[in-house]
Amino acid sequence: MKMTFYGHFVAGEDQEAIKPLIQRNQAFGVGAVLDYNLEEDLSAEEAERQQLDSCTSAAEKEMGGAEQWEKQHRAHRGFGDRHGGVISARTYFYASEAKCDQHMETFLGCIDASGDSSQDGFLAIKLTALGRPQFLLQLSEVLVKWRRFFHQMAAEQGQAGRAVLEMKLEVEKLQEALANIATKAESQHCFTGEELGMTGTVDLLDWNSLIDSSTKLSKLLVIPNVQTGHPEPLLSRFTEEEDLQMKRMLQRMAVLAKRAAEKGVRLMVDAEQSYFQPAISRLTLETQRRFNRDRAIIFNTHQCYLKEAYDNVTVDIELSRREGWHFGTKLVRGAYMEQERKRAAEIGYEDPINPTYEKTNKMYHRCLDYILEEIKHGQKVSVMVASHNEETVKFTLRRMMELGIHPSEKKVSFGQLLGMCDQVTFPLGQAGFPVYKYVPYGPVNKVLPYLSRRALENRSFVQRAKRERELLWRELKRRLLTGSLFSRSP
């Protein structure tokens, strides 16, 4: 394995073993995003059991189900195995708080390794490795409901169809409408708008600020459903232990962010399934607020196959501009399409994914173009274009040239997986562009799930492999004809 498949896609077994590869890549201008493999190779049955147990609250177990929660944000038996149908992302399953602490300690070691072995490197983490996913599910539903409530009130004020940042609710009208709904609902816990504490207008960012993840989220809050007039809970009560589990997840993330800032390593929070993602993005944003004051240390990830990707990017950048911190994100197309589509169709909710690959491409370029425009105008914005798509890389380079964004500014970087798309990565590095390889490492038996995904993924890229072979032959012929068979690093 080490001489073939493992050696091609994995850098080595431990922090010492990966240093030669990292140093060799650095000589050609290629940095590293370290990614220590912590996956467990669980059977589908065991994965499903762990997922259902960790995504079901004590209150749900007492009531025998989660019928009060929307379909998208419930744990479903048929989709408990979250790594089913996913070939390009690793998956973590919650076992215990002690296991999450072990993951955190491993990540801390990876931060130290990145700081010691590379300059200005990254470490990739997933929040599902740091805590019980039940909290992510429930917070995601809170955020989705809260945003939907804002859009419902905007429609009531005749603003349906506007761009999300152009929607501004008149506070006086909003409070009047909420008071009428609350009276009909006969609920003393209803949100009436008194909490706004402001006059004039309210946009989505003001609205979102009313939910603070540092407050006790288990406090029961009921908002009126504009369509039915009936009260609906924003969040069910947590038990004392569940509340502690939530706080521990936030604490683990803060510990990692603090160490990353100390070591000069940037922390990249990977995206996950759409039913977790609103919470993951919100918690990442809260961490960015704290640690991205002087430079972009914490990077979020935006998935451009989501229909709401552009709204998410624009809202997050606007928030960073208002509050004066550095926005950083990795732009990806997305890794869970097959699973997301199947889950939405079988369970019965709107598919969150763009209907076609072409629309996802347009969304990616639209989001990227918005970010590049922000960089041109001097905003505190950084982006990693994480893509194997050569057309997307060419689009980025062309727009950077048109907008006058120089590679030396280091606001735009590129990323590809180790062992893939070298014909894109290394020319970018040698041309002076910030470019990185995702560098997985770990013992052979621990990286088998990762290697199996690479095998499946590469099986679907026959055409690209053919192109890479053609490029290799062309380069070999050129070197033979010019008498420069061996290339030396600069």
Coordinates of C-alpha atoms in Angstrom, one line a residue:
M1 CA 0.0 0.0 0.0
K2 CA 2.8 2.4 0.9
M3 CA 4.5 1.9 -2.4
T4 CA 1.3 2.4 -4.5
F5 CA -2.1 3.8 -3.5
Y6 CA -1.3 4.9 0.0
G7 CA 2.0 6.5 -1.2
H8 CA 0.2 8.5 -3.9
F9 CA -2.7 10.0 -1.9
V10 CA -1.3 10.0 1.7
A11 CA 1.7 12.0 2.9
G12 CA 2.8 9.6 5.7
E13 CA 1.9 8.0 9.0
D14 CA 2.8 10.8 11.4
Q15 CA 4.0 14.3 11.8
E16 CA 7.7 13.4 11.2
A17 CA 7.0 11.2 8.1
I18 CA 5.1 14.0 6.3
K19 CA 7.9 16.6 6.6
P20 CA 9.9 15.6 3.5
L21 CA 6.8 15.8 1.2
I22 CA 5.8 19.2 2.7
Q23 CA 9.3 20.6 2.3
R24 CA 9.5 19.3 -1.3
N25 CA 6.2 20.9 -2.2
Q26 CA 7.2 24.2 -0.6
A27 CA 10.3 24.3 -2.8
F28 CA 7.8 24.5 -5.8
G29 CA 5.7 27.1 -4.0
V30 CA 3.0 24.7 -2.8
G31 CA 1.8 24.9 0.8
A32 CA -0.1 22.4 2.9
V33 CA -3.6 22.0 4.4
L34 CA -2.9 19.2 7.0
D35 CA -5.7 16.7 7.4
Y36 CA -5.1 14.0 10.0
N37 CA -7.4 11.1 9.4
L38 CA -9.5 10.3 12.4
E39 CA -12.3 8.3 10.7
E40 CA -13.4 5.0 12.1
D41 CA -14.2 2.3 9.6
L42 CA -17.7 1.5 10.9
S43 CA -20.2 -0.8 9.4
A44 CA -23.4 0.7 8.0
E45 CA -25.4 -0.8 10.9
E46 CA -23.0 0.6 13.6
A47 CA -22.9 4.0 11.9
E48 CA -26.7 4.2 11.8
R49 CA -27.0 3.2 15.4
Q50 CA -24.4 5.8 16.6
Q51 CA -26.0 8.5 14.4
L52 CA -29.6 8.0 15.6
D53 CA -28.5 7.8 19.3
S54 CA -26.4 11.0 19.0
C55 CA -29.0 13.0 17.1
T56 CA -31.9 12.3 19.4
S57 CA -32.5 14.4 22.5
A58 CA -33.6 13.1 25.9
A59 CA -37.0 14.9 25.4
E60 CA -37.5 13.2 22.0
K61 CA -36.7 9.8 23.5
E62 CA -39.3 10.4 26.3
M63 CA -41.9 11.4 23.8
G64 CA -41.1 8.5 21.5
G65 CA -40.1 10.7 18.5
A66 CA -39.3 14.1 17.1
E67 CA -42.6 15.0 15.4
Q68 CA -42.4 18.6 16.5
W69 CA -39.2 19.1 14.4
E70 CA -39.2 19.6 10.7
K71 CA -38.4 16.6 8.5
Q72 CA -35.1 18.0 7.4
H73 CA -33.8 18.3 10.9
R74 CA -34.8 15.0 12.3
A75 CA -32.7 11.9 12.6
H76 CA -34.0 9.3 10.1
R77 CA -33.2 5.6 10.3
G78 CA -32.7 5.2 6.6
F79 CA -30.1 7.9 6.5
G80 CA -28.3 7.2 9.8
D81 CA -25.2 6.1 7.9
R82 CA -23.9 9.5 6.9
H83 CA -20.9 8.2 4.9
G84 CA -23.2 6.3 2.5
G85 CA -22.9 7.6 -1.0
V86 CA -20.2 10.1 0.0
I87 CA -16.9 9.6 -1.8
S88 CA -15.1 12.9 -1.4
A89 CA -15.4 13.8 2.4
R90 CA -14.6 12.1 5.6
T91 CA -17.4 11.4 8.2
Y92 CA -17.3 11.4 12.0
F93 CA -19.8 9.7 14.3
Y94 CA -20.3 10.7 17.9
A95 CA -19.2 8.0 20.4
S96 CA -18.7 10.0 23.7
E97 CA -17.5 13.2 25.1
A98 CA -14.2 11.5 25.9
K99 CA -13.8 10.6 22.2
C100 CA -14.4 14.3 21.3
D101 CA -11.7 15.3 23.7
Q102 CA -9.3 12.8 22.0
H103 CA -10.2 14.4 18.6
M104 CA -9.4 17.8 20.0
E105 CA -6.0 16.7 21.3
T106 CA -5.2 15.2 18.0
F107 CA -6.2 18.4 16.2
L108 CA -4.0 20.4 18.6
G109 CA -1.1 18.1 17.7
C110 CA -1.8 18.8 14.0
I111 CA -1.8 22.5 14.6
D112 CA 1.6 22.2 16.2
A113 CA 2.8 20.0 13.3
S114 CA 1.6 22.5 10.8
G115 CA 3.3 25.4 12.6
D116 CA 6.6 23.5 12.8
S117 CA 6.6 22.1 9.3
S118 CA 5.2 24.7 7.0
Q119 CA 4.9 28.5 6.7
D120 CA 1.4 30.0 6.8
G121 CA -0.3 26.6 6.6
F122 CA -3.8 25.4 7.2
L123 CA -5.4 22.7 9.3
A124 CA -8.8 21.2 8.2
I125 CA -11.3 20.2 10.9
K126 CA -15.0 19.1 11.1
L127 CA -17.3 20.2 13.9
T128 CA -18.9 16.8 14.1
A129 CA -15.6 15.5 15.5
L130 CA -15.9 17.9 18.4
G131 CA -19.3 17.3 19.8
R132 CA -22.7 15.7 19.8
P133 CA -24.4 16.3 16.5
Q134 CA -27.9 16.7 18.2
F135 CA -26.9 20.2 19.1
L136 CA -26.0 21.0 15.5
L137 CA -29.3 19.6 14.2
Q138 CA -31.4 21.6 16.7
L139 CA -29.4 24.9 16.3
S140 CA -29.7 24.5 12.5
E141 CA -33.4 24.3 12.8
V142 CA -33.5 27.3 15.1
L143 CA -31.5 29.4 12.5
V144 CA -33.6 28.1 9.6
K145 CA -36.9 28.9 11.3
W146 CA -35.6 32.3 12.4
R147 CA -34.5 33.3 8.9
R148 CA -37.8 32.0 7.4
F149 CA -39.7 34.0 10.0
F150 CA -37.8 37.1 8.8
H151 CA -38.7 36.4 5.2
Q152 CA -42.4 35.8 6.1
M153 CA -42.5 39.2 7.8
A154 CA -40.7 40.8 4.8
A155 CA -43.4 39.4 2.5
E156 CA -46.1 40.9 4.8
Q157 CA -44.4 44.3 4.2
G158 CA -44.4 43.8 0.4
Q159 CA -40.7 43.0 0.1
A160 CA -40.9 39.4 -1.3
G161 CA -38.5 38.8 -4.1
R162 CA -35.9 41.3 -3.1
A163 CA -32.2 40.4 -2.6
V164 CA -31.7 39.3 1.0
L165 CA -29.6 42.3 2.0
E166 CA -32.1 44.7 0.5
M167 CA -35.0 43.5 2.7
K168 CA -35.5 46.0 5.6
L169 CA -38.4 45.6 7.9
E170 CA -40.0 48.7 9.4
V171 CA -39.8 48.1 13.2
E172 CA -43.1 49.8 14.0
K173 CA -45.1 47.7 11.5
L174 CA -43.2 44.6 12.5
Q175 CA -44.1 45.0 16.2
E176 CA -47.7 45.7 15.4
A177 CA -48.0 42.5 13.2
L178 CA -46.3 40.4 15.8
A179 CA -48.5 41.7 18.6
N180 CA -51.6 40.8 16.6
I181 CA -50.4 37.3 15.9
A182 CA -49.3 36.7 19.5
T183 CA -52.8 37.8 20.7
K184 CA -54.5 35.3 18.4
A185 CA -52.0 32.6 19.4
E186 CA -52.7 33.3 23.1
S187 CA -49.1 32.5 24.0
Q188 CA -47.3 34.4 26.7
H189 CA -43.9 33.2 25.3
C190 CA -44.5 34.6 21.8
F191 CA -41.8 36.8 20.2
T192 CA -43.4 40.2 20.0
G193 CA -40.5 42.3 18.7
E194 CA -40.0 44.2 21.9
E195 CA -36.6 42.5 22.1
L196 CA -35.5 44.5 19.1
G197 CA -34.7 47.5 21.2
M198 CA -34.4 49.8 18.2
T199 CA -36.4 52.0 15.8
G200 CA -36.4 52.5 12.1
T201 CA -35.7 49.4 10.1
V202 CA -34.3 45.9 10.7
D203 CA -32.3 43.9 8.1
L204 CA -31.4 40.2 8.2
L205 CA -28.1 40.9 10.1
D206 CA -29.9 42.8 12.8
W207 CA -32.4 40.0 13.0
N208 CA -29.8 37.3 13.2
S209 CA -28.0 39.1 16.0
L210 CA -31.0 38.5 18.3
I211 CA -29.9 34.8 18.6
D212 CA -26.5 34.6 20.3
S213 CA -24.9 31.2 20.6
S214 CA -23.3 32.3 23.9
T215 CA -26.7 32.6 25.6
K216 CA -28.5 29.7 27.1
L217 CA -30.1 28.2 24.0
S218 CA -32.3 25.9 26.1
K219 CA -34.4 28.9 27.1
L220 CA -37.8 28.2 25.6
L221 CA -38.8 30.8 23.0
V222 CA -42.0 30.6 20.9
I223 CA -42.5 32.4 17.6
P224 CA -45.8 32.8 15.9
N225 CA -46.2 31.0 12.6
V226 CA -47.4 33.7 10.2
Q227 CA -49.3 31.3 8.0
T228 CA -51.2 29.4 10.7
G229 CA -51.2 31.9 13.5
H230 CA -50.2 29.1 15.9
P231 CA -47.2 29.4 18.2
E232 CA -44.3 27.1 17.4
P233 CA -41.3 26.5 19.6
L234 CA -38.0 27.8 18.4
L235 CA -36.0 25.3 20.5
S236 CA -37.0 22.5 22.9
R237 CA -35.5 22.4 26.4
F238 CA -32.2 20.8 26.8
T239 CA -31.4 18.6 29.8
E240 CA -28.5 19.9 32.0
E241 CA -26.2 17.3 30.5
E242 CA -27.2 18.3 26.9
D243 CA -26.6 21.9 27.8
L244 CA -23.1 20.9 29.0
Q245 CA -22.4 18.9 25.8
M246 CA -23.3 22.0 23.8
K247 CA -20.9 24.2 25.8
R248 CA -18.1 21.7 25.5
M249 CA -18.3 21.7 21.7
L250 CA -18.0 25.5 21.7
Q251 CA -15.1 25.3 24.2
R252 CA -13.2 22.7 22.1
M253 CA -13.5 24.9 19.0
A254 CA -12.3 27.9 21.0
V255 CA -9.2 26.0 22.3
L256 CA -8.3 25.0 18.7
A257 CA -8.8 28.5 17.4
K258 CA -6.6 29.9 20.2
R259 CA -3.8 27.4 19.5
A260 CA -4.0 28.1 15.8
A261 CA -3.7 31.9 16.4
E262 CA -0.6 31.3 18.6
K263 CA 1.1 29.1 16.1
G264 CA 0.3 31.2 13.0
V265 CA -1.8 28.3 11.5
R266 CA -5.1 29.0 9.8
L267 CA -8.0 26.8 10.8
M268 CA -10.4 25.7 8.0
V269 CA -13.8 24.4 9.2
D270 CA -15.1 22.0 6.6
A271 CA -18.7 22.0 5.4
E272 CA -21.0 19.1 6.1
Q273 CA -24.6 18.0 5.4
S274 CA -27.2 20.7 4.9
Y275 CA -29.1 19.8 8.0
F276 CA -26.0 20.5 10.1
Q277 CA -24.5 23.3 8.0
P278 CA -26.5 26.4 9.3
A279 CA -25.2 25.7 12.9
I280 CA -21.7 24.9 11.7
S281 CA -21.5 28.2 9.7
R282 CA -22.9 30.2 12.6
L283 CA -20.5 28.7 15.1
T284 CA -17.6 29.3 12.7
L285 CA -18.8 32.9 12.2
E286 CA -18.8 33.4 16.0
T287 CA -15.2 32.1 16.2
Q288 CA -14.2 34.4 13.3
R289 CA -15.6 37.4 15.1
R290 CA -13.3 36.6 18.0
F291 CA -10.1 35.5 16.3
N292 CA -10.1 37.3 12.9
R293 CA -9.6 40.8 14.2
D294 CA -6.1 41.3 12.7
R295 CA -6.0 38.6 9.9
A296 CA -8.1 35.7 8.6
I297 CA -7.2 32.9 11.0
I298 CA -10.5 31.0 10.9
F299 CA -11.9 30.1 7.5
N300 CA -15.5 29.0 6.9
T301 CA -16.5 26.8 3.9
H302 CA -19.3 27.7 1.5
Q303 CA -20.9 25.0 -0.6
C304 CA -21.9 26.3 -4.0
Y305 CA -24.2 23.5 -4.9
L306 CA -26.6 24.9 -2.4
K307 CA -29.4 27.1 -3.7
E308 CA -28.8 29.6 -0.9
A309 CA -25.0 29.8 -1.4
Y310 CA -24.9 33.3 -2.8
D311 CA -27.1 34.7 0.0
N312 CA -24.9 33.0 2.6
V313 CA -21.7 34.4 1.2
T314 CA -23.1 38.0 0.8
V315 CA -24.6 38.1 4.3
D316 CA -21.5 36.8 6.0
I317 CA -19.2 39.3 4.1
E318 CA -21.6 42.2 5.0
L319 CA -21.5 41.2 8.7
S320 CA -17.7 41.1 8.7
R321 CA -17.6 44.6 7.0
R322 CA -20.0 46.1 9.6
E323 CA -18.1 44.6 12.5
G324 CA -14.6 45.1 11.1
W325 CA -13.1 41.6 11.2
H326 CA -11.4 39.6 8.4
F327 CA -13.7 37.3 6.4
G328 CA -12.1 34.0 5.2
T329 CA -13.8 31.2 3.3
K330 CA -13.0 28.1 1.2
L331 CA -15.3 27.9 -1.8
V332 CA -16.3 24.3 -2.8
R333 CA -18.9 22.8 -5.0
G334 CA -20.0 20.3 -2.4
A335 CA -19.4 16.7 -1.4
Y336 CA -22.9 15.3 -0.4
M337 CA -25.1 15.8 -3.5
E338 CA -26.2 12.2 -4.0
Q339 CA -27.0 11.7 -0.3
E340 CA -28.7 15.1 0.0
R341 CA -30.9 14.5 -3.1
K342 CA -31.9 11.1 -2.0
R343 CA -32.7 12.1 1.6
A344 CA -34.9 15.1 0.4
A345 CA -36.8 13.0 -2.1
E346 CA -37.5 10.1 0.3
I347 CA -38.3 12.1 3.4
G348 CA -40.2 14.8 1.6
Y349 CA -38.7 18.2 1.8
E350 CA -37.3 20.6 -0.8
D351 CA -34.0 19.5 -2.3
P352 CA -31.4 22.1 -1.1
I353 CA -29.1 21.4 -4.1
N354 CA -29.1 23.3 -7.4
P355 CA -30.9 21.2 -10.1
T356 CA -28.0 20.9 -12.5
Y357 CA -24.2 20.9 -12.5
E358 CA -24.3 23.9 -14.8
K359 CA -26.3 25.9 -12.2
T360 CA -23.8 24.9 -9.6
N361 CA -20.9 26.1 -11.8
K362 CA -22.8 29.5 -12.3
M363 CA -23.3 29.7 -8.5
Y364 CA -19.6 29.0 -7.8
H365 CA -18.5 31.7 -10.3
R366 CA -21.1 34.1 -9.0
C367 CA -20.0 33.7 -5.4
L368 CA -16.3 33.9 -6.4
D369 CA -16.8 37.0 -8.5
Y370 CA -18.6 38.8 -5.6
I371 CA -15.7 37.9 -3.3
L372 CA -13.1 39.1 -5.9
E373 CA -14.9 42.4 -6.3
E374 CA -14.8 42.8 -2.5
I375 CA -11.1 42.2 -2.5
K376 CA -10.6 44.7 -5.3
H377 CA -12.4 47.4 -3.3
G378 CA -10.0 46.8 -0.3
Q379 CA -12.3 44.8 1.9
K380 CA -10.9 42.4 4.5
V381 CA -11.7 39.3 2.6
S382 CA -9.7 36.1 1.8
V383 CA -10.8 33.1 -0.3
M384 CA -9.4 29.7 -1.1
V385 CA -10.6 28.4 -4.5
A386 CA -10.8 24.7 -3.7
S387 CA -11.4 23.2 -7.1
H388 CA -10.0 20.6 -9.5
N389 CA -12.0 22.2 -12.3
E390 CA -9.5 23.8 -14.7
E391 CA -12.1 26.2 -16.1
T392 CA -12.8 27.5 -12.6
V393 CA -9.1 28.1 -12.0
K394 CA -8.8 29.9 -15.4
F395 CA -11.9 32.0 -14.6
T396 CA -10.3 33.0 -11.3
L397 CA -6.9 33.9 -12.9
R398 CA -8.7 36.0 -15.6
R399 CA -10.8 37.9 -13.1
M400 CA -7.8 38.5 -10.8
M401 CA -6.0 40.1 -13.8
E402 CA -9.0 42.2 -14.8
L403 CA -9.5 43.4 -11.3
G404 CA -5.8 44.1 -10.6
I405 CA -5.5 41.6 -7.8
H406 CA -1.9 40.5 -7.5
P407 CA -0.9 37.1 -6.2
S408 CA 1.5 38.8 -3.7
E409 CA -1.5 40.2 -1.8
K410 CA -2.3 36.6 -0.8
K411 CA -6.0 37.3 -0.6
V412 CA -6.8 34.5 -3.2
S413 CA -5.4 31.0 -2.9
F414 CA -6.1 27.7 -4.6
G415 CA -6.4 24.2 -3.2
Q416 CA -6.4 20.6 -4.6
L417 CA -6.1 17.2 -3.0
L418 CA -2.7 15.5 -2.7
G419 CA -2.2 13.1 -5.6
M420 CA -4.7 14.9 -7.9
C421 CA -4.5 17.7 -10.4
D422 CA -0.8 18.3 -10.1
Q423 CA -0.8 19.8 -13.6
V424 CA -2.9 22.6 -12.0
T425 CA -1.2 22.9 -8.6
F426 CA 2.4 23.1 -9.4
P427 CA 2.3 25.6 -12.3
L428 CA 0.3 27.9 -10.0
G429 CA 2.9 27.6 -7.2
Q430 CA 5.8 28.3 -9.5
A431 CA 4.0 31.3 -11.0
G432 CA 3.8 32.8 -7.5
F433 CA 0.2 32.1 -6.7
P434 CA -0.7 30.9 -3.1
V435 CA -1.7 27.3 -3.7
Y436 CA -2.1 24.4 -1.3
K437 CA -2.4 20.6 -1.3
Y438 CA -4.8 19.0 1.1
V439 CA -2.4 16.6 2.8
P440 CA -4.0 13.6 4.5
Y441 CA -1.8 11.6 6.9
G442 CA -2.1 8.8 9.4
P443 CA -1.5 5.0 9.8
V444 CA -2.4 2.8 6.9
N445 CA -5.3 1.1 8.7
K446 CA -6.7 4.5 9.7
V447 CA -6.7 6.0 6.2
L448 CA -8.4 3.0 4.5
P449 CA -11.8 4.8 4.4
Y450 CA -10.1 7.8 2.8
L451 CA -8.3 5.7 0.2
S452 CA -11.4 3.8 -0.7
R453 CA -13.1 7.1 -1.5
R454 CA -10.2 8.2 -3.6
A455 CA -10.5 4.9 -5.6
L456 CA -14.2 5.5 -6.2
E457 CA -13.7 9.2 -7.0
N458 CA -10.9 8.5 -9.5
R459 CA -12.9 5.8 -11.2
S460 CA -15.2 8.5 -12.3
F461 CA -12.5 10.7 -13.7
V462 CA -11.2 8.6 -16.6
Q463 CA -11.2 11.5 -19.0
R464 CA -9.2 13.7 -16.7
A465 CA -6.7 10.9 -16.1
K466 CA -6.3 10.6 -19.9
R467 CA -5.5 14.3 -20.1
E468 CA -3.0 14.1 -17.3
R469 CA -1.2 11.2 -19.1
E470 CA -1.1 13.3 -22.3
L471 CA 0.4 16.2 -20.4
L472 CA 3.0 14.0 -18.7
W473 CA 4.1 12.5 -22.0
R474 CA 4.3 15.9 -23.6
E475 CA 6.5 17.2 -20.8
L476 CA 8.7 14.1 -20.9
K477 CA 9.3 14.5 -24.6
R478 CA 10.1 18.2 -24.1
R479 CA 12.7 17.4 -21.5
L480 CA 14.3 14.7 -23.6
L481 CA 14.5 17.0 -26.6
T482 CA 16.0 19.9 -24.6
G483 CA 18.3 17.8 -22.5
S484 CA 16.7 18.8 -19.2
L485 CA 15.4 15.4 -18.0
F486 CA 15.6 16.3 -14.3
S487 CA 13.8 19.3 -13.0
R488 CA 15.4 21.1 -10.0
S489 CA 13.6 23.1 -7.5
P490 CA 14.4 26.9 -7.5

